[in-house]
PDB file of C-alpha atoms in Angstrom:
ATOM      1  CA  MET A  14       0.017  16.920 -14.242  1.00 75.00           C
ATOM      2  CA  ARG A  15       0.779  17.286 -10.775  1.00 88.00           C
ATOM      3  CA  LEU A  16       2.276  14.188  -9.033  1.00 95.00           C
ATOM      4  CA  ILE A  17       2.561  12.997  -5.588  1.00 96.00           C
ATOM      5  CA  LEU A  18       4.743  10.938  -3.428  1.00 97.00           C
ATOM      6  CA  ALA A  19       3.213   9.717  -1.054  1.00 97.00           C
ATOM      7  CA  SER A  20       5.773   8.984   1.408  1.00 93.00           C
ATOM      8  CA  ALA A  21       8.579  10.873   3.622  1.00 89.00           C
ATOM      9  CA  SER A  22      11.253   8.097   2.536  1.00 91.00           C
ATOM     10  CA  PRO A  23      14.605   9.537   0.855  1.00 91.00           C
ATOM     11  CA  ARG A  24      14.632   5.957  -1.021  1.00 92.00           C
ATOM     12  CA  ARG A  25      11.051   6.460  -2.517  1.00 95.00           C
ATOM     13  CA  ARG A  26      12.277  10.356  -3.442  1.00 95.00           C
ATOM     14  CA  GLU A  27      15.950   9.675  -4.807  1.00 95.00           C
ATOM     15  CA  LEU A  28      14.344   6.613  -6.761  1.00 96.00           C
ATOM     16  CA  LEU A  29      11.215   8.187  -8.442  1.00 96.00           C
ATOM     17  CA  ARG A  30      13.661  11.056  -9.459  1.00 94.00           C
ATOM     18  CA  MET A  31      15.179   8.859 -11.634  1.00 93.00           C
ATOM     19  CA  LEU A  32      11.764   8.540 -13.793  1.00 94.00           C
ATOM     20  CA  VAL A  33      10.580  11.872 -12.969  1.00 93.00           C
ATOM     21  CA  PRO A  34      12.666  15.071 -11.874  1.00 90.00           C
ATOM     22  CA  VAL A  35       9.271  17.977 -10.240  1.00 91.00           C
ATOM     23  CA  PHE A  36       7.100  15.815  -8.110  1.00 94.00           C
ATOM     24  CA  GLU A  37       5.774  16.810  -4.103  1.00 95.00           C
ATOM     25  CA  CYS A  38       6.548  14.745  -1.307  1.00 96.00           C
ATOM     26  CA  LYS A  39       3.301  14.086   1.153  1.00 96.00           C
ATOM     27  CA  ALA A  40       3.705  11.655   3.732  1.00 93.00           C
ATOM     28  CA  ALA A  41       1.107   8.765   4.483  1.00 93.00           C
ATOM     29  CA  ASP A  42       0.149   8.656   8.146  1.00 91.00           C
ATOM     30  CA  ILE A  43      -1.408   5.799   7.994  1.00 95.00           C
ATOM     31  CA  ASP A  44      -2.083   2.674  10.847  1.00 93.00           C
ATOM     32  CA  GLU A  45       0.095   0.279   9.394  1.00 92.00           C
ATOM     33  CA  ALA A  46      -1.190  -2.665  11.666  1.00 93.00           C
ATOM     34  CA  ILE A  47      -1.485  -6.170  10.285  1.00 94.00           C
ATOM     35  CA  LEU A  48      -5.177  -7.306  10.393  1.00 95.00           C
ATOM     36  CA  HIS A  49      -6.177 -10.633  11.899  1.00 93.00           C
ATOM     37  CA  ASP A  50      -5.274 -13.314   9.688  1.00 92.00           C
ATOM     38  CA  GLU A  51      -4.200 -11.093   7.130  1.00 95.00           C
ATOM     39  CA  LEU A  52      -1.650 -12.665   4.166  1.00 96.00           C
ATOM     40  CA  PRO A  53       1.393 -10.653   3.579  1.00 96.00           C
ATOM     41  CA  VAL A  54       0.520  -9.693  -0.466  1.00 96.00           C
ATOM     42  CA  ASP A  55      -2.812  -8.551   1.312  1.00 97.00           C
ATOM     43  CA  TYR A  56      -1.118  -6.523   3.340  1.00 97.00           C
ATOM     44  CA  VAL A  57       1.235  -4.779   1.721  1.00 97.00           C
ATOM     45  CA  CYS A  58      -1.116  -3.749  -1.207  1.00 97.00           C
ATOM     46  CA  ARG A  59      -3.531  -3.120   1.208  1.00 97.00           C
ATOM     47  CA  MET A  60      -0.588  -0.433   2.726  1.00 97.00           C
ATOM     48  CA  SER A  61       0.402   1.101  -0.770  1.00 97.00           C
ATOM     49  CA  ALA A  62      -3.525   1.815  -1.372  1.00 97.00           C
ATOM     50  CA  GLU A  63      -4.375   2.847   1.942  1.00 97.00           C
ATOM     51  CA  LYS A  64      -1.061   5.803   1.403  1.00 97.00           C
ATOM     52  CA  ALA A  65      -2.421   6.669  -1.881  1.00 97.00           C
ATOM     53  CA  ALA A  66      -5.933   7.374  -0.468  1.00 97.00           C
ATOM     54  CA  ARG A  67      -4.844   9.275   2.497  1.00 96.00           C
ATOM     55  CA  VAL A  68      -2.970  12.085   0.060  1.00 95.00           C
ATOM     56  CA  TRP A  69      -4.923  11.882  -3.090  1.00 95.00           C
ATOM     57  CA  ALA A  70      -6.929  15.105  -3.981  1.00 92.00           C
ATOM     58  CA  PRO A  71      -8.971  15.675  -7.641  1.00 94.00           C
ATOM     59  CA  GLY A  72      -6.641  16.680 -10.457  1.00 93.00           C
ATOM     60  CA  SER A  73      -3.704  14.593  -9.439  1.00 94.00           C
ATOM     61  CA  VAL A  74      -1.962  11.557  -9.705  1.00 96.00           C
ATOM     62  CA  VAL A  75      -0.590  10.009  -6.646  1.00 97.00           C
ATOM     63  CA  LEU A  76       1.958   7.287  -5.934  1.00 97.00           C
ATOM     64  CA  GLY A  77       1.568   5.366  -2.830  1.00 97.00           C
ATOM     65  CA  ALA A  78       4.411   1.914  -2.272  1.00 97.00           C
ATOM     66  CA  ASP A  79       4.963   0.011   0.881  1.00 96.00           C
ATOM     67  CA  THR A  80       7.600  -2.848   1.227  1.00 96.00           C
ATOM     68  CA  THR A  81       7.578  -5.383   3.359  1.00 96.00           C
ATOM     69  CA  VAL A  82       9.939  -8.246   4.261  1.00 97.00           C
ATOM     70  CA  VAL A  83       8.287 -11.837   4.480  1.00 97.00           C
ATOM     71  CA  CYS A  84      10.631 -14.483   5.749  1.00 96.00           C
ATOM     72  CA  HIS A  85       8.142 -18.074   6.906  1.00 93.00           C
ATOM     73  CA  GLY A  86       5.258 -16.017   6.081  1.00 92.00           C
ATOM     74  CA  ARG A  87       5.889 -14.031   8.360  1.00 93.00           C
ATOM     75  CA  VAL A  88       5.812 -10.388   8.057  1.00 95.00           C
ATOM     76  CA  MET A  89       8.975  -8.299   9.435  1.00 95.00           C
ATOM     77  CA  ASN A  90       8.091  -4.430   9.409  1.00 90.00           C
ATOM     78  CA  LYS A  91      10.723  -1.915  10.844  1.00 92.00           C
ATOM     79  CA  PRO A  92      11.678  -3.032  13.483  1.00 95.00           C
ATOM     80  CA  GLY A  93      10.119  -1.177  17.027  1.00 92.00           C
ATOM     81  CA  SER A  94      13.153  -1.954  19.203  1.00 95.00           C
ATOM     82  CA  PHE A  95      17.355  -3.359  19.103  1.00 95.00           C
ATOM     83  CA  ALA A  96      15.993  -6.572  20.529  1.00 96.00           C
ATOM     84  CA  ASP A  97      13.380  -6.636  17.624  1.00 96.00           C
ATOM     85  CA  ALA A  98      16.028  -5.706  14.614  1.00 96.00           C
ATOM     86  CA  GLU A  99      18.131  -8.112  16.060  1.00 97.00           C
ATOM     87  CA  GLY A 100      15.613 -11.155  16.202  1.00 96.00           C
ATOM     88  CA  MET A 101      15.021 -10.092  12.372  1.00 97.00           C
ATOM     89  CA  LEU A 102      18.640 -10.501  11.726  1.00 97.00           C
ATOM     90  CA  ARG A 103      18.936 -13.342  13.309  1.00 97.00           C
ATOM     91  CA  SER A 104      16.009 -14.940  11.515  1.00 97.00           C
ATOM     92  CA  LEU A 105      17.464 -14.026   8.004  1.00 98.00           C
ATOM     93  CA  SER A 106      20.651 -15.353   8.584  1.00 98.00           C
ATOM     94  CA  GLY A 107      21.796 -18.310   6.210  1.00 97.00           C
ATOM     95  CA  LEU A 108      18.100 -17.960   4.323  1.00 97.00           C
ATOM     96  CA  THR A 109      15.924 -16.714   1.649  1.00 98.00           C
ATOM     97  CA  HIS A 110      13.192 -14.573   2.096  1.00 98.00           C
ATOM     98  CA  ASP A 111      10.635 -12.284   0.066  1.00 98.00           C
ATOM     99  CA  VAL A 112      10.845  -8.533  -0.452  1.00 98.00           C
ATOM    100  CA  MET A 113       7.183  -7.602  -1.734  1.00 98.00           C
ATOM    101  CA  THR A 114       6.449  -3.751  -2.433  1.00 98.00           C
ATOM    102  CA  SER A 115       3.259  -2.988  -3.623  1.00 98.00           C
ATOM    103  CA  VAL A 116       3.072   0.163  -5.806  1.00 98.00           C
ATOM    104  CA  THR A 117      -0.311   2.243  -6.124  1.00 98.00           C
ATOM    105  CA  VAL A 118      -1.133   4.782  -8.995  1.00 97.00           C
ATOM    106  CA  MET A 119      -4.095   7.067  -8.228  1.00 96.00           C
ATOM    107  CA  SER A 120      -5.675   9.261 -10.581  1.00 94.00           C
ATOM    108  CA  ASP A 121      -9.000  11.421 -11.041  1.00 92.00           C
ATOM    109  CA  VAL A 122     -10.235   8.129 -13.583  1.00 91.00           C
ATOM    110  CA  ALA A 123      -8.633   4.516 -12.086  1.00 93.00           C
ATOM    111  CA  VAL A 124      -6.545   3.541  -9.468  1.00 94.00           C
ATOM    112  CA  THR A 125      -3.922   0.742 -10.709  1.00 96.00           C
ATOM    113  CA  SER A 126      -1.554  -1.551  -8.517  1.00 96.00           C
ATOM    114  CA  GLU A 127       1.361  -4.419  -9.354  1.00 97.00           C
ATOM    115  CA  LEU A 128       2.779  -5.951  -6.589  1.00 98.00           C
ATOM    116  CA  ILE A 129       6.466  -7.013  -7.104  1.00 97.00           C
ATOM    117  CA  SER A 130       8.067  -9.729  -5.083  1.00 97.00           C
ATOM    118  CA  THR A 131      11.735 -10.455  -5.233  1.00 98.00           C
ATOM    119  CA  ARG A 132      13.755 -13.151  -3.493  1.00 98.00           C
ATOM    120  CA  VAL A 133      16.972 -12.532  -1.273  1.00 98.00           C
ATOM    121  CA  GLU A 134      19.165 -14.856  -0.035  1.00 98.00           C
ATOM    122  CA  PHE A 135      21.488 -13.524   3.062  1.00 98.00           C
ATOM    123  CA  ALA A 136      24.809 -15.605   3.804  1.00 98.00           C
ATOM    124  CA  GLU A 137      25.272 -16.741   7.488  1.00 98.00           C
ATOM    125  CA  LEU A 138      25.348 -13.815   9.844  1.00 98.00           C
ATOM    126  CA  SER A 139      28.048 -14.089  12.728  1.00 97.00           C
ATOM    127  CA  SER A 140      26.700 -12.459  16.385  1.00 97.00           C
ATOM    128  CA  GLU A 141      29.429  -9.938  15.808  1.00 97.00           C
ATOM    129  CA  LEU A 142      28.428  -8.863  12.077  1.00 97.00           C
ATOM    130  CA  ILE A 143      24.862  -7.841  13.369  1.00 97.00           C
ATOM    131  CA  ALA A 144      26.429  -5.906  16.364  1.00 96.00           C
ATOM    132  CA  GLN A 145      28.114  -3.797  13.966  1.00 96.00           C
ATOM    133  CA  TYR A 146      25.422  -3.394  11.887  1.00 96.00           C
ATOM    134  CA  LEU A 147      22.909  -2.383  14.806  1.00 96.00           C
ATOM    135  CA  SER A 148      25.230   0.275  15.881  1.00 96.00           C
ATOM    136  CA  THR A 149      24.535   1.878  12.398  1.00 94.00           C
ATOM    137  CA  SER A 150      21.412   4.125  11.633  1.00 92.00           C
ATOM    138  CA  GLU A 151      21.017   1.698   8.772  1.00 92.00           C
ATOM    139  CA  PRO A 152      18.354  -0.842  10.364  1.00 94.00           C
ATOM    140  CA  TRP A 153      16.430   1.532  11.991  1.00 91.00           C
ATOM    141  CA  ASP A 154      13.395   3.056   9.426  1.00 89.00           C
ATOM    142  CA  LYS A 155      13.325  -0.063   7.698  1.00 93.00           C
ATOM    143  CA  ALA A 156      11.403  -3.503   6.719  1.00 93.00           C
ATOM    144  CA  GLY A 157      13.039  -6.287   8.224  1.00 96.00           C
ATOM    145  CA  ALA A 158      15.614  -4.533   9.823  1.00 96.00           C
ATOM    146  CA  TYR A 159      18.252  -3.574   6.818  1.00 96.00           C
ATOM    147  CA  GLY A 160      19.361  -1.702   4.009  1.00 94.00           C
ATOM    148  CA  ILE A 161      19.738  -3.609   0.791  1.00 96.00           C
ATOM    149  CA  GLN A 162      21.529  -0.348  -0.375  1.00 94.00           C
ATOM    150  CA  GLY A 163      24.316   0.106   2.225  1.00 93.00           C
ATOM    151  CA  LEU A 164      25.922  -1.833   4.475  1.00 94.00           C
ATOM    152  CA  ALA A 165      23.731  -5.057   4.143  1.00 96.00           C
ATOM    153  CA  GLY A 166      23.726  -5.370   0.546  1.00 96.00           C
ATOM    154  CA  SER A 167      26.935  -7.131   1.942  1.00 96.00           C
ATOM    155  CA  PHE A 168      24.727  -9.778   3.693  1.00 98.00           C
ATOM    156  CA  VAL A 169      22.845 -10.808  -0.188  1.00 97.00           C
ATOM    157  CA  LYS A 170      24.569 -13.836  -1.511  1.00 97.00           C
ATOM    158  CA  ARG A 171      21.870 -13.944  -4.390  1.00 97.00           C
ATOM    159  CA  LEU A 172      18.729 -12.101  -5.871  1.00 97.00           C
ATOM    160  CA  GLU A 173      16.200 -12.261  -7.900  1.00 98.00           C
ATOM    161  CA  GLY A 174      13.898 -10.209  -9.042  1.00 97.00           C
ATOM    162  CA  SER A 175      14.071  -6.202  -8.938  1.00 97.00           C
ATOM    163  CA  TYR A 176      17.035  -4.426  -6.907  1.00 97.00           C
ATOM    164  CA  SER A 177      14.717  -1.278  -7.299  1.00 97.00           C
ATOM    165  CA  GLY A 178      11.877  -3.289  -5.329  1.00 97.00           C
ATOM    166  CA  VAL A 179      14.214  -4.005  -2.580  1.00 97.00           C
ATOM    167  CA  VAL A 180      15.409  -0.336  -1.813  1.00 96.00           C
ATOM    168  CA  GLY A 181      11.833   0.444  -1.716  1.00 95.00           C
ATOM    169  CA  LEU A 182      10.195   1.397  -5.389  1.00 97.00           C
ATOM    170  CA  PRO A 183      10.710  -0.888  -8.091  1.00 97.00           C
ATOM    171  CA  LEU A 184      11.222   1.569 -11.271  1.00 96.00           C
ATOM    172  CA  THR A 185      10.279  -0.854 -14.345  1.00 96.00           C
ATOM    173  CA  GLU A 186       6.401  -1.003 -12.904  1.00 96.00           C
ATOM    174  CA  THR A 187       6.134   2.205 -11.596  1.00 96.00           C
ATOM    175  CA  ARG A 188       7.600   3.823 -14.972  1.00 95.00           C
ATOM    176  CA  ASN A 189       4.809   1.688 -16.209  1.00 95.00           C
ATOM    177  CA  LEU A 190       2.162   2.488 -14.273  1.00 95.00           C
ATOM    178  CA  LEU A 191       3.460   6.587 -14.228  1.00 95.00           C
ATOM    179  CA  GLU A 192       2.767   6.131 -18.168  1.00 93.00           C
ATOM    180  CA  ALA A 193      -0.311   4.757 -17.837  1.00 92.00           C
ATOM    181  CA  ALA A 194      -1.174   7.282 -15.602  1.00 91.00           C
ATOM    182  CA  GLY A 195      -0.580  10.475 -18.595  1.00 88.00           C
ATOM    183  CA  ILE A 196       2.689  11.197 -16.646  1.00 86.00           C
ATOM    184  CA  ALA A 197       4.418   9.518 -19.842  1.00 61.00           C
ATOM    185  CA  LYS A 198       5.655  13.173 -20.932  1.00 52.00           C
ATOM    186  CA  SER A 199       7.608  14.681 -17.741  1.00 47.00           C
ATOM    187  CA  LEU A 200       9.760  11.190 -17.679  1.00 49.00           C
ATOM    188  CA  GLY A 201      13.040  11.246 -17.681  1.00 50.00           C
ATOM    189  CA  HIS A 202      15.971  14.490 -17.197  1.00 48.00           C
ATOM    190  CA  PRO A 203      15.447  16.798 -20.125  1.00 45.00           C
ATOM    191  CA  ARG A 204      19.083  16.702 -22.100  1.00 41.00           C
ATOM    192  CA  VAL A 205      21.311  19.337 -21.279  1.00 36.00           C
TER     193      VAL A 205
END
């Protein structure tokens, strides 16, 4: 069965490759604007479902995923500017926030989604540290203006939940959804 990852994210590709050696990638070009009065949990679930639906074709299994950072009930998507990224990092400094990732698997017979929420506590970030981080390429294509798998991993004091979910694809839940969609036979890499 043909598996399509509805994403251009290199991080999601790397994580999915841990579970399934062969799949296609198609970026899902959708409007990622938050609807008026939309709750963060509803937003992230809607985004993963819309991404999957955008690239689905009969005879395929499509995996859509979306990750967002939520602090004080506010969704923090990818920063649009230096000032935006700086403001996000200052808002997260010294606080605990939620990283929500929704995964949707769409096939000919079913659409199944799962939401994973992870609590992440940041250390206090100095202005100098924020400026150093913003001089790297890391924050610009990531929700909340940080990537836990890079230098920003040193900002994290504590994490409760799924590390891979914070990166962008919760592996346990994704494996379960793919197995339920009939992709189980191709999971994992052949032994040499």
